[in-house]
Amino acid sequence: MTGRLGELALGAGLVAAVATALLWARVALLGVSARPARAATWATLAMAVLACGVLEVALVGHDFSVRYVAENGGRDVPLYYTVTSLWAALDGSLLLWLLVLAGCAVLVGSRRPERAGPLQPYAMAVIGVVAVFFFALTYFAANPFASVSPVPADGPGPNPLLREHPAMGVHPPLLYAGYIGLVVPFAYGMATLLAGRADRLSVAVVRHWTLVSWALLTGGITLGAWWSYAVLGWGGYWAWDPVENASLLPWLTATALLHTLSAGRRTPALRSWTIALACGSFLLVLVGTFLTRSGAVASVHTFTASPLGPMLLGFVLLSVTVVLGLLVWRSGVAAGTQPSPLLARESVMTGNAVLMVAIAAIVLTGTLFPLLVQAVQGHQAAVGPGYFNRAAVPVALVVLLLMGLAPLLRPGRTADLRDLRTPALAGLAAAAVVGLLSRPGVLALAAFALGAYVLTGLAQALIRRPGGLRRYGWMTAHAGIAIVAVGVAASSAYTVSTERQLRVGESLNAGGVTARLDTVDRLGADSGMRVRVRLTLGGEAGGTSEPQLRYYPARDLTVSVPAIRSGVTGDVYATVLGAAPDGSGATVRLAVNPLVWLVWLGGGMTALGALAATVRTPSRRRTATPAPEVPVSVGTA
């Protein structure tokens, strides 16, 4: 009965999504009332809520007659992780996707035209088409409500990696919200191309949704990095994994989009690029969805191989073809505009947008290259972290350089180079101090110098021209990025680690920290077995550390759970890699990771600062008046 109700909800949601797309298209083309279209949009959301609710009830109630519950539920799973199991596997995660997508549709479709802009019907029709595809994909190819016979007495539970950390309840929904929120800028970009006109209200909608989605995506990426660091036991937080890259790609192009939206206020010729970035960001979301759900790449983040791959790839290729076709159709000569001075804020922001797109191209090339080799030559290839570090990191450092300039510049005016003296001196001083005290390497040294330069420039700009919440918000976001750069440089350049096979009573040393192996305990559990080692830490750390090795026979999976002792100067990171059967010894890895907490701090500051920048203070509110609509080509849109 539960499964049947869920299937009915999915089927009704598909019908409602089709009605949403058609009715909003009718509003756009004929100018009729939008009331039926809004009702269909709400019905789509209601069916997505119902489908998610039914599956949650089945998970919590251990209804193993439902296939998804039989494969991902378990009686021994705590309630929290039972609830989060909804998005722990492929089919259920698509329900979360539908829920967020339908919620975005309602938020956009419910706004009055004088607030959402005259392109709202076109944009809603586009969102409706996207919803039709994903409802159809879920209903026909990834139905979580299929029945199981015979019904098992219990299930294996979700992947153990997904029930080792409370971030499971926050990271995926946060990442999904940022991912899927980019459908709104995409829809308005497509609407501009379809209608052949643009208006200021629509641009404001795009800016708001891009900023909110970017903030959520920033938070999701940061939380995912922390989760990886705290659970996977490998000692790092970013491995240039294909699926990690898939989340980074739309973040990079959305960053470029935010910069062109700001610079384009005074440089209309940039609006063509704004449309391309608005469309391209969501296309990269679709590419990431394909990578995650097709089984095309091997990653700890991917779901198992599924029949969704060809369907997703087909939708990606169709979407790219349609976008490129519309861009060509609306192409034209850009309107003549007075170019900004080289050292004006618009020029610097445009330069940063270009660099963000360049980094995205580098990352996309390295991510897709193994797939292309596999498809063309039939053998596997790999692109390691070395490629990304050598190609992308130097460009990112130039981004930091330009980022430090922007707060000190005025729109449309040439910079006064005297304003750069204090930030430049701070950067040089940081480089001198770090260079004299250590040898971190050229790139790390540049990151320390540029971090000091950016932070000093932001402080100087804020002292000279204090502003409202928005100004404080975007300055906090930029400061957060600089802090992340310093944290990445420090944790990459100064991390010290060692690995040894120890007998009880023996010690190993890393970075001035000593760890003595005291005990090796084997502990049984209903779901598997644990090996817990007790280490006594000496030197700067002190205290004890108890990393574990957990084995889950139902999944034939072994997980090394680290023990982390965090301090102001960094983390002591201990993992156990193996243990003697008689408890006489263990293989232990000990690492000292300096200042890694700056990565979490900076990422949080960036996300919160971006959210603060979305808030309009009462003093700056103005009565919305419809902006004139002008026919445009891509060059002048």
Coordinates of N, CA and C in Angstrom, one line a residue, residues 50-62 69 79 82-87 95 145:
L50 N 4.5 14.8 -1.0 CA 3.8 13.5 -0.7 C 4.8 12.3 -1.0
A51 N 5.5 12.4 -2.1 CA 6.4 11.3 -2.4 C 7.5 11.1 -1.4
C52 N 8.1 12.3 -1.0 CA 9.1 12.2 0.0 C 8.6 11.8 1.4
G53 N 7.4 12.3 1.7 CA 6.8 11.9 3.0 C 6.5 10.4 3.0
V54 N 6.0 9.8 1.9 CA 5.6 8.4 1.9 C 6.9 7.6 2.1
L55 N 8.0 7.9 1.4 CA 9.2 7.2 1.5 C 9.8 7.3 2.9
E56 N 9.7 8.5 3.5 CA 10.2 8.6 4.9 C 9.3 7.7 5.9
V57 N 8.0 7.7 5.7 CA 7.2 6.8 6.5 C 7.6 5.4 6.4
A58 N 7.9 5.0 5.1 CA 8.3 3.6 4.9 C 9.6 3.3 5.5
L59 N 10.6 4.2 5.5 CA 11.9 4.0 6.1 C 11.8 3.9 7.6
V60 N 11.1 4.9 8.2 CA 10.9 4.9 9.7 C 10.1 3.7 10.2
G61 N 9.1 3.3 9.4 CA 8.3 2.1 9.8 C 8.9 0.8 9.4
H62 N 10.1 0.8 8.8 CA 10.8 -0.4 8.3 C 9.9 -1.3 7.4
V69 N 13.6 0.7 0.8 CA 13.7 0.4 2.2 C 14.5 -0.9 2.4
L79 N 17.5 6.5 14.4 CA 16.4 7.3 13.8 C 16.9 8.4 12.9
T82 N 18.1 7.0 9.8 CA 17.0 6.4 9.1 C 16.3 7.5 8.3
V83 N 16.1 8.6 8.9 CA 15.5 9.8 8.2 C 16.4 10.2 7.0
T84 N 17.7 10.4 7.3 CA 18.6 10.9 6.2 C 18.8 9.8 5.2
S85 N 18.4 8.6 5.4 CA 18.5 7.6 4.3 C 17.7 7.9 3.1
L86 N 16.8 8.8 3.2 CA 16.0 9.3 2.0 C 17.0 9.7 0.9
W87 N 18.1 10.3 1.2 CA 19.0 10.8 0.2 C 20.3 10.0 0.2
L95 N 14.2 12.0 -5.2 CA 13.1 12.6 -4.6 C 13.4 13.9 -3.9
F145 N 9.8 3.1 -5.2 CA 8.6 2.5 -4.5 C 8.3 1.1 -5.1

